[in-house]
Coordinates of C-alpha atoms in Angstrom, one line a residue:
M1039 CA 165.4 67.2 99.5
E1040 CA 164.3 69.4 96.6
T1041 CA 163.6 73.0 97.6
L1042 CA 162.7 76.3 95.8
L1043 CA 166.0 77.9 96.5
R1044 CA 168.7 78.2 93.7
S1045 CA 172.0 77.1 95.3
D1046 CA 174.0 79.3 92.9
L1047 CA 172.5 82.4 94.4
V1048 CA 173.5 81.3 97.9
E1049 CA 177.0 80.5 96.8
T1050 CA 177.3 83.9 95.1
S1051 CA 176.2 85.7 98.3
I1052 CA 178.7 83.8 100.4
S1053 CA 181.6 84.2 98.1
G1054 CA 181.0 87.9 97.5
S1055 CA 182.1 87.5 93.8
P1056 CA 179.0 87.7 91.6
S1057 CA 179.3 87.9 87.9
P1058 CA 178.6 91.3 86.3
D1059 CA 175.2 90.1 85.2
S1060 CA 174.2 88.6 88.6
P1061 CA 171.7 90.5 90.8
Q1062 CA 173.0 92.0 94.1
P1063 CA 172.4 89.7 97.0
S1064 CA 169.7 91.9 98.7
A1065 CA 167.8 92.4 95.4
A1066 CA 168.2 88.7 94.6
L1067 CA 166.6 87.7 97.9
T1068 CA 163.7 90.1 97.5
G1069 CA 163.1 88.9 94.0
L1070 CA 163.2 85.2 95.0
G1071 CA 160.7 85.9 97.7
A1072 CA 158.4 87.7 95.3
S1073 CA 158.7 84.8 92.8
L1074 CA 157.8 82.3 95.6
E1075 CA 154.6 84.2 96.5
A1076 CA 153.6 84.7 92.9
S1077 CA 153.6 80.9 92.5
I1078 CA 151.2 80.3 95.5
P1079 CA 147.5 81.1 95.1
G1080 CA 146.2 83.5 97.7
I1081 CA 149.5 85.0 98.8
E1082 CA 150.6 87.1 95.8
S1083 CA 152.2 90.3 97.0
H1084 CA 151.6 89.2 100.6
S1085 CA 155.1 90.4 101.8
Q1086 CA 154.8 93.7 100.0
R1087 CA 151.6 94.4 101.9
V1088 CA 153.0 93.2 105.2
A1089 CA 156.0 95.6 104.6
C1090 CA 153.7 98.5 104.0
Y1091 CA 151.6 97.7 107.1
A1092 CA 154.7 97.1 109.3
A1093 CA 156.3 100.4 108.2
A1094 CA 153.1 102.3 109.0
A1095 CA 152.8 100.7 112.4
A1096 CA 156.5 101.5 113.1
R1097 CA 155.9 105.2 112.2
E1098 CA 152.8 105.2 114.4
L1099 CA 155.1 104.0 117.3
E1100 CA 157.3 107.0 116.4
L1101 CA 160.4 104.9 115.8
P1102 CA 163.4 106.6 114.1
C1103 CA 163.3 106.7 110.3
R1104 CA 166.2 104.3 110.1
E1105 CA 164.4 101.7 112.3
V1106 CA 161.2 102.1 110.3
E1107 CA 163.1 101.3 107.1
R1108 CA 164.8 98.3 108.8
V1109 CA 161.4 96.9 109.8
R1110 CA 160.0 97.5 106.3
R1111 CA 163.0 95.6 104.7
A1112 CA 162.6 92.7 107.1
A1113 CA 158.9 92.5 106.6
A1114 CA 159.4 92.4 102.8
I1115 CA 161.4 89.1 103.2
H1116 CA 159.9 87.8 106.4
D1117 CA 158.9 84.5 104.8
I1118 CA 162.0 84.0 102.7
G1119 CA 162.9 80.9 104.6
K1120 CA 160.0 79.1 102.9
L1121 CA 162.4 78.9 99.9
E1122 CA 164.0 76.0 101.7
M1123 CA 160.8 74.1 102.0
P1124 CA 159.7 71.4 99.5
P1125 CA 157.6 72.9 96.7
G1126 CA 154.7 70.5 97.3
L1127 CA 154.5 71.6 100.9
V1128 CA 154.6 75.3 100.2
N1129 CA 151.8 75.0 97.7
R1130 CA 149.5 72.7 99.6
P1131 CA 146.2 74.3 100.4
G1132 CA 144.9 71.7 102.8
P1133 CA 145.7 70.8 106.4
L1134 CA 149.2 69.7 107.3
S1135 CA 150.3 66.7 109.4
P1136 CA 152.3 67.3 112.6
H1137 CA 155.5 66.3 110.7
E1138 CA 154.7 68.7 107.9
F1139 CA 153.9 71.5 110.3
A1140 CA 157.2 71.0 112.0
I1141 CA 158.9 71.4 108.6
V1142 CA 156.9 74.6 108.0
R1143 CA 158.0 76.0 111.4
R1144 CA 161.6 75.8 110.3
H1145 CA 161.2 78.6 107.8
A1146 CA 161.8 81.3 110.5
E1147 CA 165.3 79.9 111.3
A1148 CA 165.9 79.3 107.6
G1149 CA 165.0 82.9 106.9
E1150 CA 167.4 84.1 109.5
R1151 CA 170.2 82.1 107.9
L1152 CA 169.4 83.2 104.4
A1153 CA 169.3 86.9 105.5
R1154 CA 172.8 86.5 106.9
Q1155 CA 174.1 84.7 103.9
F1156 CA 172.7 87.4 101.6
G1157 CA 174.3 90.2 103.6
Q1158 CA 171.1 91.2 105.4
G1159 CA 172.3 90.5 109.0
D1160 CA 170.6 93.5 110.4
L1161 CA 167.3 92.0 109.5
A1162 CA 168.0 88.5 110.8
A1163 CA 166.6 88.7 114.3
I1164 CA 163.3 90.2 113.0
I1165 CA 162.9 87.4 110.5
R1166 CA 163.8 84.7 113.0
H1167 CA 161.3 85.8 115.6
H1168 CA 158.3 87.0 113.7
H1169 CA 156.4 83.9 114.8
E1170 CA 157.1 84.2 118.5
R1171 CA 154.0 84.9 120.6
F1172 CA 153.7 87.6 123.2
D1173 CA 152.6 85.0 125.7
G1174 CA 155.7 82.8 125.0
D1175 CA 154.0 80.0 123.1
G1176 CA 155.5 80.8 119.7
Y1177 CA 158.5 79.6 117.8
P1178 CA 161.4 79.0 117.2
D1179 CA 162.7 80.1 120.7
G1180 CA 159.6 80.6 122.8
L1181 CA 160.4 84.2 123.6
S1182 CA 157.8 86.3 125.3
G1183 CA 156.9 89.9 125.9
E1184 CA 159.6 92.5 125.2
A1185 CA 162.2 89.8 124.9
I1186 CA 160.9 89.5 121.3
P1187 CA 162.6 92.1 119.2
L1188 CA 160.2 95.0 118.6
G1189 CA 160.6 94.7 114.8
A1190 CA 159.4 91.1 115.0
R1191 CA 156.4 92.1 117.1
I1192 CA 155.5 94.7 114.5
V1193 CA 155.8 92.2 111.6
A1194 CA 153.7 89.7 113.5
V1195 CA 150.8 92.1 113.7
A1196 CA 151.1 93.2 110.1
D1197 CA 151.5 89.5 108.9
T1198 CA 148.4 88.4 110.9
F1199 CA 146.2 91.2 109.6
D1200 CA 147.2 90.6 105.9
A1201 CA 146.8 86.8 106.3
V1202 CA 143.3 86.9 107.6
T1203 CA 142.1 89.6 105.2
S1204 CA 143.4 87.7 102.2
T1205 CA 141.4 85.0 100.4
R1206 CA 143.1 81.6 100.5
P1207 CA 142.2 78.4 98.7
Y1208 CA 140.9 76.9 102.0
R1209 CA 139.0 80.0 103.4
E1210 CA 137.5 83.3 102.6
A1211 CA 139.0 86.6 103.6
M1212 CA 137.8 88.4 106.8
A1213 CA 136.2 91.8 106.6
E1214 CA 138.5 94.6 107.7
R1215 CA 136.5 95.4 110.8
E1216 CA 136.4 91.7 111.8
A1217 CA 140.1 91.5 111.3
L1218 CA 140.8 94.5 113.5
S1219 CA 138.7 92.9 116.2
L1220 CA 140.7 89.7 115.9
L1221 CA 143.9 91.7 116.5
W1222 CA 142.5 93.2 119.7
S1223 CA 141.4 89.7 120.8
E1224 CA 144.9 88.5 120.4
A1225 CA 146.6 91.4 122.1
G1226 CA 148.5 90.1 125.1
R1227 CA 148.3 86.6 123.8
Q1228 CA 149.7 86.2 120.3
L1229 CA 150.4 89.9 119.7
D1230 CA 152.0 92.9 121.5
P1231 CA 149.1 95.1 122.7
K1232 CA 151.2 98.3 122.1
V1233 CA 151.8 97.3 118.5
V1234 CA 148.1 96.3 118.0
A1235 CA 147.1 99.7 119.2
A1236 CA 149.5 101.4 116.9
F1237 CA 148.5 99.4 113.9
C1238 CA 144.8 99.9 114.5
A1239 CA 145.3 103.6 115.0
Y1240 CA 147.1 103.8 111.7
Y1241 CA 144.6 101.6 109.9
S1242 CA 141.5 103.4 111.2
G1243 CA 143.1 106.8 110.5
P1244 CA 142.2 109.3 107.7
R1245 CA 145.4 108.8 105.7
A1246 CA 144.9 105.0 105.6
S1247 CA 141.2 105.3 104.7
L1248 CA 142.0 107.7 101.9
R1249 CA 144.7 105.4 100.6
R1250 CA 142.4 102.4 100.6
A1251 CA 139.7 104.4 98.8
L1252 CA 142.1 105.4 96.1
E1253 CA 143.2 101.8 95.6
R1254 CA 139.7 100.6 94.9

């Protein structure tokens, strides 16, 4: 099956013997993820924004600086497993069949595997579990509550917010206030209420408001 992933980069990461002109494994993985998103309408820079949101929520939760950075790094490549999906499926704007959706769901496990292959094992659990649900109805392992790694719960909130506030070929973006209300409605179901509270506190705070004003 044709995928978007260059096998030579995986082989280099496993062998540990890149040529002098090859990118380092971590940089190569981040670059591949950015290239993937740039090729899909509506998700350009998605992971960069998710990384910023996730790091801000982690700081709001008063996590140690090292853990904030680990969450940020994982968020930056949380969808990297989509590199192992067929290009036509990644780029499809319309509804997916049950079989196609099953393929899409595999990206969480593929992302974990790629993170380990590219020397990012400390990020693997966050990437694997960022589609788990707080109520246990997520994937790939059906974890619930605090059994889901905290970093994955943080990425899930950041990922959801950016997804619904971004215009996609098949729907318009939600207004920010509406998106924040959606997060609260999913607290305790899809999302961790503690993380939702931290993210909303950050996003509604004066620093975030000033940053968004300067970006306009």
